[in-house]
Amino acid sequence: MINGEKILNQPIRWAMIGGGRGSQIGYIHRCAALRDSNFQLVAGAFDIDPERGRDFGVNIGVDPERCYKDYKTMFEEEAKREDGIQAVDVATPNGTHYEITKAALEAGLHVICEKPLCFETSQAEELEALAKEKNRIVGVTYGYTGHQMVQQAREMVKRGDLGKIRIIQMQFAHGGCNVATEADSAAQKWRTDPKVAGPSFILGDVGTHALYLGELICPDQEIESLLCTKQNFVEGRQLEDNAFVLLNYKDGAKGTLWASGVNCGSMHGQKIRVIGEKASIEWWNERPNQLRYEVQGQPACVMERGTDYLYDEALADDRIGGGHVEGLFESWANLYRRFALAMDACDRGDEEFLKDFWYPSVHDGAQGVKFVNKCVESADEGSVWVEY
Ligand SMILES: NC(=O)c1ccc[n+]([C@@H]2O[C@H](COP(=O)([O-])OP(=O)(O)OC[C@H]3O[C@@H](n4cnc5c(N)ncnc54)[C@H](O)[C@@H]3O)[C@@H](O)[C@H]2O)c1
């Protein structure tokens, strides 16, 4: 159980890039990072508008001298300080992730980067190699994977409770973009602009979350080939707002992934169903405290978070005991705890710890980039099967 006790001798000195006033995702990064005192927010380049960024930073308690006009200045100035930053968060629009993450690694910093890590598979490979060369951790905020019941699902698959895996059904299909929301929302505008969002809208924006959920719960399933069909239902939209993907896994299992912004009436619609030869499990992020477990020939069962019958690995991520409701903030906090432990182990050179410790890593981020590119390739060639 997590109860906020100190796990590191000193909190990691941490800065944010982006995540400023009015941003969608900055607040949850801060709530998650600061929850267990593993990180301390000491600096930032919070906004594309330097004045607004400074004002925001001061408002949330950051030293005015350490609210920088841009990330380059921040890296330069912080490097001169004895108490300079050790890790940085990249919470800016997609088109900036590659250059900022690269610059941060070159400055010797650990990085927590928003998804997608970058646009091109070659860039992702470069970042993965650079992180290795610089011996730095790059975590990617696939923020739904810190939920306890996801950990329980992973353990059930690992222990063979479902039998051999046959089918993985993944979806992240919401209805929030069923009309041209980009017309009056800056955050939606960049998401559908290929120059900022990259080669895809909905696959990169939400499909990668669903993919990583599948990868985390079923780590032994390697994609062999995929076929994708994608559409843009909203007139004038440059990138797809709906996509279906079929997946062949190397051991014969099959998968489907549906990413959508036009699933009217659905809030998030992120679900995963893993079907084995004996039983299935199903998890839905709008009911994150429950996991359905259905054994063929028996009544279906709903497992609850924080209960004694869960595996130890899931209970270890519990914060308030069963019955109370935990949600996205706890999931993110659990991930940030993992990022802190990984950074600390890296700094101490503890390879042994890192060997079996999972967190959404630069490799996982790179897999998301590869997935998006392969989907686009398949769809653009007329929805053909492409080798993975
Ligand atoms: N992990 C998740 O669940 C999740 C959810 C939402 C968004 N995201 C990702 O988070 C990122 C940000 O998304 P958002 O919805 O918060 O976007 P947003 O448009 O709401 O906010 C972006 C913020 O970054 C700032 N910014 C832009 N360029 C900058 C630069 N060069 N330097 C400093 N600050 C800069 C903006 O001023 C703003 O504060 C995206 O990559 C998005 O895909 C992830």
Short mmCIF file of C-alpha atoms and ligand atoms in Angstrom, two decimals:
data_model
loop_
_atom_site.label_atom_id
_atom_site.label_comp_id
_atom_site.label_asym_id
_atom_site.label_seq_id
_atom_site.Cartn_x
_atom_site.Cartn_y
_atom_site.Cartn_z
CA MET A 1 0.00 0.00 0.00
CA ILE A 2 1.22 3.51 -0.78
CA ASN A 3 0.88 5.96 2.10
CA GLY A 4 3.07 8.87 1.03
CA GLU A 5 6.15 7.95 3.06
CA LYS A 6 9.43 9.13 1.63
CA ILE A 7 10.99 6.60 -0.72
CA LEU A 8 13.96 8.69 -1.90
CA ASN A 9 16.53 10.44 0.30
CA GLN A 10 15.92 13.69 -1.55
CA PRO A 11 13.11 14.64 -3.92
CA ILE A 12 14.11 14.91 -7.57
CA ARG A 13 14.50 18.55 -8.66
CA TRP A 14 12.02 18.78 -11.47
CA ALA A 15 10.86 21.34 -14.06
CA MET A 16 7.98 21.54 -16.48
CA ILE A 17 7.93 22.61 -20.10
CA GLY A 18 4.38 23.48 -21.11
CA GLY A 19 1.48 22.61 -18.85
CA GLY A 20 0.83 26.28 -18.15
CA ARG A 21 -2.35 28.27 -17.57
CA GLY A 22 -5.33 26.80 -19.39
CA SER A 23 -3.48 23.74 -20.62
CA GLN A 24 -5.39 20.52 -20.47
CA ILE A 25 -2.85 18.17 -18.98
CA GLY A 26 -0.39 20.26 -16.92
CA TYR A 27 -2.34 20.10 -13.67
CA ILE A 28 -2.49 16.32 -13.51
CA HIS A 29 1.27 16.12 -14.12
CA ARG A 30 1.85 18.37 -11.12
CA CYS A 31 -0.69 16.60 -8.93
CA ALA A 32 0.84 13.23 -9.76
CA ALA A 33 4.47 14.27 -9.42
CA LEU A 34 4.02 16.18 -6.18
CA ARG A 35 1.66 13.72 -4.49
CA ASP A 36 4.29 11.59 -2.73
CA SER A 37 7.10 14.16 -2.36
CA ASN A 38 9.31 12.29 -4.81
CA PHE A 39 9.57 15.35 -7.05
CA GLN A 40 9.96 19.01 -6.23
CA LEU A 41 8.86 21.58 -8.83
CA VAL A 42 11.72 24.10 -8.87
CA ALA A 43 11.65 25.61 -12.37
CA GLY A 44 9.69 25.82 -15.58
CA ALA A 45 9.13 27.17 -19.07
CA PHE A 46 5.41 26.74 -18.69
CA ASP A 47 4.02 28.48 -21.72
CA ILE A 48 4.68 29.40 -25.34
CA ASP A 49 3.92 32.95 -24.16
CA PRO A 50 6.83 33.78 -21.79
CA GLU A 51 4.99 36.45 -19.79
CA ARG A 52 1.96 34.28 -19.17
CA GLY A 53 4.27 31.38 -18.33
CA ARG A 54 6.18 33.44 -15.79
CA ASP A 55 3.02 34.75 -14.21
CA PHE A 56 1.67 31.23 -13.98
CA GLY A 57 4.89 29.82 -12.50
CA VAL A 58 5.04 32.51 -9.81
CA ASN A 59 1.36 31.94 -9.07
CA ILE A 60 1.96 28.25 -8.30
CA GLY A 61 4.98 29.04 -6.12
CA VAL A 62 8.00 28.70 -8.40
CA ASP A 63 10.90 31.13 -7.79
CA PRO A 64 10.43 33.97 -10.35
CA GLU A 65 14.09 33.68 -11.33
CA ARG A 66 13.50 30.09 -12.33
CA CYS A 67 10.42 30.76 -14.51
CA TYR A 68 12.14 30.85 -17.90
CA LYS A 69 11.13 32.30 -21.23
CA ASP A 70 11.87 29.05 -23.04
CA TYR A 71 13.28 25.60 -22.43
CA LYS A 72 16.68 26.32 -24.01
CA THR A 73 17.32 29.17 -21.61
CA MET A 74 16.15 26.98 -18.76
CA PHE A 75 18.59 24.17 -19.61
CA GLU A 76 21.48 26.66 -19.90
CA GLU A 77 20.72 28.53 -16.69
CA GLU A 78 19.89 25.49 -14.60
CA ALA A 79 23.13 23.79 -15.64
CA LYS A 80 25.03 26.63 -13.94
CA ARG A 81 23.37 26.03 -10.57
CA GLU A 82 24.49 23.56 -7.95
CA ASP A 83 20.85 22.87 -7.19
CA GLY A 84 19.86 22.78 -10.89
CA ILE A 85 17.10 20.60 -12.24
CA GLN A 86 17.58 16.83 -12.56
CA ALA A 87 14.45 15.95 -14.49
CA VAL A 88 12.07 17.68 -16.84
CA ASP A 89 8.53 17.18 -17.96
CA VAL A 90 7.52 17.72 -21.59
CA ALA A 91 3.82 18.65 -21.65
CA THR A 92 3.76 20.67 -24.86
CA PRO A 93 1.95 19.93 -28.15
CA ASN A 94 3.15 16.85 -30.05
CA GLY A 95 5.27 18.59 -32.69
CA THR A 96 7.77 19.78 -30.05
CA HIS A 97 8.36 16.51 -28.13
CA TYR A 98 11.23 15.23 -30.23
CA GLU A 99 13.39 18.35 -30.14
CA ILE A 100 12.75 19.07 -26.46
CA THR A 101 13.35 15.49 -25.32
CA LYS A 102 16.53 15.33 -27.37
CA ALA A 103 17.79 18.63 -25.93
CA ALA A 104 16.93 17.50 -22.39
CA LEU A 105 18.83 14.23 -22.78
CA GLU A 106 21.78 16.11 -24.21
CA ALA A 107 21.64 18.37 -21.15
CA GLY A 108 21.91 15.23 -18.99
CA LEU A 109 18.35 15.32 -17.66
CA HIS A 110 15.84 12.58 -17.00
CA VAL A 111 12.66 13.18 -19.00
CA ILE A 112 8.97 12.52 -18.60
CA CYS A 113 7.45 13.09 -22.01
CA GLU A 114 3.87 13.23 -23.12
CA LYS A 115 2.73 10.84 -25.80
CA PRO A 116 3.41 10.59 -28.65
CA LEU A 117 7.14 10.61 -28.02
CA CYS A 118 7.71 11.95 -31.58
CA PHE A 119 6.43 11.39 -35.12
CA GLU A 120 8.98 9.26 -36.97
CA THR A 121 10.17 5.77 -36.06
CA SER A 122 13.73 6.90 -36.84
CA GLN A 123 13.39 9.78 -34.34
CA ALA A 124 12.05 7.39 -31.70
CA GLU A 125 14.98 5.04 -32.25
CA GLU A 126 17.34 7.99 -31.98
CA LEU A 127 15.81 9.07 -28.65
CA GLU A 128 15.94 5.51 -27.35
CA ALA A 129 19.63 5.27 -28.27
CA LEU A 130 20.38 8.70 -26.81
CA ALA A 131 18.69 7.83 -23.50
CA LYS A 132 20.86 4.72 -23.33
CA GLU A 133 24.04 6.59 -24.23
CA LYS A 134 23.37 9.32 -21.64
CA ASN A 135 22.13 6.76 -19.11
CA ARG A 136 18.96 8.74 -18.46
CA ILE A 137 15.37 7.62 -17.90
CA VAL A 138 12.68 8.68 -20.33
CA GLY A 139 9.19 7.96 -19.05
CA VAL A 140 6.10 8.40 -21.22
CA THR A 141 2.78 9.33 -19.63
CA TYR A 142 0.49 6.55 -20.70
CA GLY A 143 -1.49 7.73 -17.70
CA TYR A 144 -4.13 5.02 -17.45
CA THR A 145 -1.70 2.23 -16.71
CA GLY A 146 -1.11 3.16 -13.08
CA HIS A 147 -4.57 1.87 -12.09
CA GLN A 148 -4.43 -1.08 -9.73
CA MET A 149 -6.85 -3.18 -11.72
CA VAL A 150 -4.61 -2.86 -14.77
CA GLN A 151 -1.81 -4.28 -12.65
CA GLN A 152 -4.18 -7.04 -11.51
CA ALA A 153 -5.04 -7.80 -15.14
CA ARG A 154 -1.34 -7.99 -16.01
CA GLU A 155 -0.71 -10.42 -13.15
CA MET A 156 -3.68 -12.60 -14.11
CA VAL A 157 -2.38 -12.93 -17.66
CA LYS A 158 1.14 -13.61 -16.40
CA ARG A 159 -0.03 -16.32 -14.01
CA GLY A 160 -2.10 -18.06 -16.67
CA ASP A 161 -5.54 -17.42 -15.12
CA LEU A 162 -6.97 -16.94 -18.60
CA GLY A 163 -5.03 -19.73 -20.28
CA LYS A 164 -3.29 -19.05 -23.57
CA ILE A 165 -4.27 -15.66 -24.96
CA ARG A 166 -6.35 -15.79 -28.13
CA ILE A 167 -7.81 -12.32 -28.67
CA ILE A 168 -7.03 -8.80 -27.42
CA GLN A 169 -9.75 -6.23 -28.07
CA MET A 170 -8.63 -2.64 -27.47
CA GLN A 171 -10.49 0.58 -27.93
CA PHE A 172 -10.32 4.24 -27.04
CA ALA A 173 -13.37 5.63 -28.76
CA HIS A 174 -14.92 8.84 -27.47
CA GLY A 175 -17.45 11.20 -29.02
CA GLY A 176 -15.78 14.50 -28.15
CA CYS A 177 -14.76 15.36 -31.72
CA ASN A 178 -17.99 14.45 -33.56
CA VAL A 179 -18.16 18.01 -34.91
CA ALA A 180 -15.38 20.46 -35.86
CA THR A 181 -14.37 21.22 -32.25
CA GLU A 182 -11.04 22.50 -33.62
CA ALA A 183 -12.84 25.62 -34.90
CA ASP A 184 -13.00 27.15 -31.43
CA SER A 185 -10.50 25.22 -29.29
CA ALA A 186 -6.76 25.85 -29.54
CA ALA A 187 -5.97 22.44 -28.00
CA GLN A 188 -8.18 20.71 -30.58
CA LYS A 189 -6.84 22.83 -33.43
CA TRP A 190 -3.26 21.61 -33.11
CA ARG A 191 -4.43 18.03 -32.67
CA THR A 192 -5.90 18.01 -36.18
CA ASP A 193 -3.09 19.99 -37.83
CA PRO A 194 -0.52 17.62 -39.40
CA LYS A 195 2.28 20.15 -38.82
CA VAL A 196 1.80 19.95 -35.04
CA ALA A 197 0.03 16.64 -34.48
CA GLY A 198 2.09 14.56 -36.91
CA PRO A 199 0.79 11.98 -39.38
CA SER A 200 -2.29 11.08 -37.37
CA PHE A 201 -4.93 12.58 -35.12
CA ILE A 202 -6.97 9.97 -33.30
CA LEU A 203 -4.60 7.01 -33.55
CA GLY A 204 -1.78 9.05 -32.02
CA ASP A 205 -3.94 11.00 -29.60
CA VAL A 206 -5.84 8.12 -28.01
CA GLY A 207 -5.10 4.90 -29.95
CA THR A 208 -1.60 4.77 -28.49
CA HIS A 209 -3.07 4.67 -24.97
CA ALA A 210 -5.13 1.62 -25.87
CA LEU A 211 -2.15 -0.03 -27.54
CA TYR A 212 0.08 0.43 -24.49
CA LEU A 213 -2.62 -0.92 -22.20
CA GLY A 214 -2.59 -4.07 -24.32
CA GLU A 215 1.20 -4.23 -24.30
CA LEU A 216 1.37 -3.81 -20.54
CA ILE A 217 -1.28 -6.43 -19.75
CA CYS A 218 -0.01 -8.90 -22.37
CA PRO A 219 3.73 -8.21 -22.60
CA ASP A 220 4.48 -11.49 -24.37
CA GLN A 221 2.30 -10.63 -27.38
CA GLU A 222 4.42 -9.24 -30.18
CA ILE A 223 2.72 -7.74 -33.22
CA GLU A 224 3.61 -9.52 -36.45
CA SER A 225 1.46 -7.56 -38.90
CA LEU A 226 -1.43 -5.12 -38.96
CA LEU A 227 -4.11 -3.74 -41.24
CA CYS A 228 -5.67 -0.33 -40.70
CA THR A 229 -8.57 1.55 -42.20
CA LYS A 230 -9.00 5.19 -41.21
CA GLN A 231 -11.56 7.86 -41.96
CA ASN A 232 -12.26 11.50 -41.30
CA PHE A 233 -15.97 11.84 -40.80
CA VAL A 234 -15.94 15.54 -39.99
CA GLU A 235 -15.78 17.57 -43.16
CA GLY A 236 -12.61 19.60 -43.69
CA ARG A 237 -10.62 17.75 -41.02
CA GLN A 238 -7.16 16.98 -42.36
CA LEU A 239 -6.41 13.94 -40.23
CA GLU A 240 -8.41 10.85 -39.33
CA ASP A 241 -11.01 10.98 -36.58
CA ASN A 242 -11.75 7.25 -36.66
CA ALA A 243 -9.66 4.15 -37.28
CA PHE A 244 -9.97 0.40 -37.05
CA VAL A 245 -6.90 -1.81 -36.78
CA LEU A 246 -6.60 -5.59 -37.08
CA LEU A 247 -3.54 -7.18 -35.53
CA ASN A 248 -1.78 -10.52 -35.93
CA TYR A 249 0.45 -11.48 -33.05
CA LYS A 250 3.45 -13.73 -33.54
CA ASP A 251 2.07 -16.63 -31.48
CA GLY A 252 -1.19 -16.76 -33.44
CA ALA A 253 -3.29 -14.51 -31.19
CA LYS A 254 -5.40 -11.81 -32.85
CA GLY A 255 -6.17 -8.26 -31.87
CA THR A 256 -8.43 -5.38 -32.77
CA LEU A 257 -8.01 -1.73 -31.90
CA TRP A 258 -10.64 0.95 -32.44
CA ALA A 259 -9.62 4.59 -32.00
CA SER A 260 -12.29 7.22 -32.46
CA GLY A 261 -13.31 10.78 -31.71
CA VAL A 262 -16.75 10.40 -33.28
CA ASN A 263 -18.26 7.71 -31.05
CA CYS A 264 -21.17 9.94 -30.08
CA GLY A 265 -22.29 9.77 -26.50
CA SER A 266 -19.17 7.99 -25.31
CA MET A 267 -17.10 9.93 -22.78
CA HIS A 268 -13.82 8.04 -23.14
CA GLY A 269 -14.74 4.57 -24.27
CA GLN A 270 -11.36 3.17 -23.40
CA LYS A 271 -11.76 -0.54 -22.83
CA ILE A 272 -9.68 -3.64 -23.07
CA ARG A 273 -10.91 -7.21 -23.22
CA VAL A 274 -8.38 -10.02 -23.14
CA ILE A 275 -9.73 -13.41 -24.11
CA GLY A 276 -7.85 -16.57 -23.23
CA GLU A 277 -8.71 -20.20 -23.85
CA LYS A 278 -10.25 -20.52 -20.34
CA ALA A 279 -11.46 -17.07 -19.34
CA SER A 280 -11.64 -13.37 -20.24
CA ILE A 281 -10.97 -10.16 -18.39
CA GLU A 282 -12.33 -6.74 -19.23
CA TRP A 283 -11.40 -3.30 -17.90
CA TRP A 284 -12.95 0.06 -18.67
CA ASN A 285 -11.24 3.27 -17.64
CA GLU A 286 -14.55 4.92 -16.77
CA ARG A 287 -14.97 2.24 -14.06
CA PRO A 288 -11.32 1.89 -13.13
CA ASN A 289 -11.90 0.30 -9.72
CA GLN A 290 -13.45 -2.83 -11.23
CA LEU A 291 -12.17 -5.65 -13.40
CA ARG A 292 -14.54 -8.19 -14.93
CA TYR A 293 -13.36 -11.79 -14.79
CA GLU A 294 -15.41 -14.24 -16.79
CA VAL A 295 -14.60 -17.93 -16.62
CA GLN A 296 -16.36 -19.97 -19.28
CA GLY A 297 -19.24 -21.91 -17.70
CA GLN A 298 -19.28 -19.91 -14.44
CA PRO A 299 -21.12 -16.77 -13.34
CA ALA A 300 -19.24 -13.63 -14.34
CA CYS A 301 -17.40 -11.94 -11.50
CA VAL A 302 -16.47 -8.31 -10.88
CA MET A 303 -13.24 -7.88 -8.94
CA GLU A 304 -12.92 -4.74 -6.83
CA ARG A 305 -9.88 -2.59 -6.15
CA GLY A 306 -8.29 -2.72 -2.69
CA THR A 307 -9.59 -6.21 -1.78
CA ASP A 308 -7.59 -9.06 -0.27
CA TYR A 309 -8.21 -11.43 -3.14
CA LEU A 310 -6.11 -9.33 -5.54
CA TYR A 311 -2.55 -10.25 -6.27
CA ASP A 312 0.13 -8.55 -4.16
CA GLU A 313 1.46 -6.64 -7.18
CA ALA A 314 -1.94 -4.92 -7.56
CA LEU A 315 -2.42 -4.32 -3.83
CA ALA A 316 1.01 -2.68 -3.67
CA ASP A 317 -0.41 0.16 -5.78
CA ASP A 318 -3.38 0.76 -3.47
CA ARG A 319 -3.65 4.11 -1.67
CA ILE A 320 -6.86 4.16 0.39
CA GLY A 321 -8.17 0.62 0.82
CA GLY A 322 -11.19 -0.96 -0.83
CA GLY A 323 -14.60 0.69 -1.03
CA HIS A 324 -13.37 4.22 -1.58
CA VAL A 325 -13.02 5.35 -5.14
CA GLU A 326 -9.62 5.87 -6.72
CA GLY A 327 -9.25 7.46 -10.13
CA LEU A 328 -7.03 9.03 -12.74
CA PHE A 329 -5.06 11.15 -10.27
CA GLU A 330 -4.05 8.04 -8.32
CA SER A 331 -3.17 6.22 -11.52
CA TRP A 332 -0.87 9.05 -12.58
CA ALA A 333 0.61 9.33 -9.10
CA ASN A 334 1.43 5.62 -9.22
CA LEU A 335 3.17 6.15 -12.55
CA TYR A 336 5.14 9.13 -11.27
CA ARG A 337 6.20 6.99 -8.31
CA ARG A 338 7.52 4.47 -10.81
CA PHE A 339 9.31 7.22 -12.76
CA ALA A 340 10.94 8.44 -9.52
CA LEU A 341 12.05 4.93 -8.55
CA ALA A 342 13.47 4.35 -12.03
CA MET A 343 15.36 7.68 -12.04
CA ASP A 344 16.75 7.01 -8.59
CA ALA A 345 17.87 3.49 -9.53
CA CYS A 346 19.45 4.87 -12.70
CA ASP A 347 21.35 7.53 -10.71
CA ARG A 348 22.58 4.84 -8.32
CA GLY A 349 23.55 2.54 -11.19
CA ASP A 350 21.18 -0.15 -9.88
CA GLU A 351 20.80 -2.24 -13.04
CA GLU A 352 19.42 -5.15 -11.05
CA PHE A 353 16.43 -3.09 -9.88
CA LEU A 354 15.71 -1.72 -13.35
CA LYS A 355 15.87 -5.14 -15.01
CA ASP A 356 12.44 -6.30 -13.81
CA PHE A 357 10.83 -2.95 -13.04
CA TRP A 358 8.15 -1.70 -15.41
CA TYR A 359 7.25 1.87 -16.19
CA PRO A 360 6.11 3.34 -19.53
CA SER A 361 9.57 3.79 -20.97
CA VAL A 362 11.20 5.36 -24.01
CA HIS A 363 10.93 1.96 -25.66
CA ASP A 364 7.18 1.88 -25.03
CA GLY A 365 6.92 5.42 -26.38
CA ALA A 366 8.82 4.31 -29.49
CA GLN A 367 6.42 1.39 -29.94
CA GLY A 368 3.52 3.86 -30.01
CA VAL A 369 5.25 5.90 -32.71
CA LYS A 370 5.93 2.79 -34.75
CA PHE A 371 2.31 1.67 -34.37
CA VAL A 372 0.95 4.98 -35.65
CA ASN A 373 3.31 4.97 -38.61
CA LYS A 374 2.48 1.39 -39.54
CA CYS A 375 -1.25 2.16 -39.32
CA VAL A 376 -0.86 5.18 -41.58
CA GLU A 377 1.23 3.14 -44.03
CA SER A 378 -1.38 0.37 -44.15
CA ALA A 379 -4.33 2.73 -44.55
CA ASP A 380 -2.62 4.90 -47.18
CA GLU A 381 -1.77 1.87 -49.28
CA GLY A 382 -5.47 0.92 -49.39
CA SER A 383 -5.77 -0.90 -46.04
CA VAL A 384 -3.32 -3.68 -46.77
CA TRP A 385 -1.54 -5.94 -44.30
CA VAL A 386 1.88 -4.55 -43.39
CA GLU A 387 4.69 -6.40 -41.64
CA TYR A 388 5.42 -4.92 -38.25
N1 LIG B 1 -1.33 11.35 -21.28
C1 LIG B 1 -2.56 11.79 -21.45
O1 LIG B 1 -3.52 11.19 -21.01
C2 LIG B 1 -2.76 13.07 -22.19
C3 LIG B 1 -3.97 13.76 -22.12
C4 LIG B 1 -4.06 15.02 -22.78
C5 LIG B 1 -2.98 15.51 -23.49
N2 LIG B 1 -1.83 14.75 -23.57
C6 LIG B 1 -0.67 15.25 -24.31
O2 LIG B 1 -0.11 16.34 -23.58
C7 LIG B 1 0.45 17.28 -24.48
C8 LIG B 1 -0.15 18.64 -24.20
O3 LIG B 1 -1.54 18.54 -24.42
P1 LIG B 1 -2.59 19.59 -23.81
O4 LIG B 1 -3.92 19.04 -24.13
O5 LIG B 1 -2.25 19.91 -22.41
O6 LIG B 1 -2.27 20.83 -24.76
P2 LIG B 1 -2.70 22.35 -24.53
O7 LIG B 1 -2.71 22.93 -25.89
O8 LIG B 1 -3.94 22.41 -23.68
O9 LIG B 1 -1.49 22.95 -23.66
C9 LIG B 1 -0.18 23.03 -24.17
C10 LIG B 1 0.66 23.87 -23.23
O10 LIG B 1 2.01 23.89 -23.71
C11 LIG B 1 2.45 25.27 -23.82
N3 LIG B 1 3.48 25.31 -24.88
C12 LIG B 1 3.32 25.10 -26.20
N4 LIG B 1 4.52 25.16 -26.83
C13 LIG B 1 5.44 25.40 -25.87
C14 LIG B 1 6.85 25.57 -25.87
N5 LIG B 1 7.55 25.47 -27.01
N6 LIG B 1 7.48 25.82 -24.69
C15 LIG B 1 6.78 25.90 -23.54
N7 LIG B 1 5.44 25.73 -23.47
C16 LIG B 1 4.78 25.49 -24.62
C17 LIG B 1 1.20 26.04 -24.10
O11 LIG B 1 1.37 27.41 -23.84
C18 LIG B 1 0.23 25.33 -23.14
O12 LIG B 1 0.43 25.77 -21.81
C19 LIG B 1 0.17 16.73 -25.88
O13 LIG B 1 1.30 16.06 -26.36
C20 LIG B 1 -0.97 15.76 -25.69
O14 LIG B 1 -0.95 14.71 -26.64
C21 LIG B 1 -1.73 13.59 -22.94
#
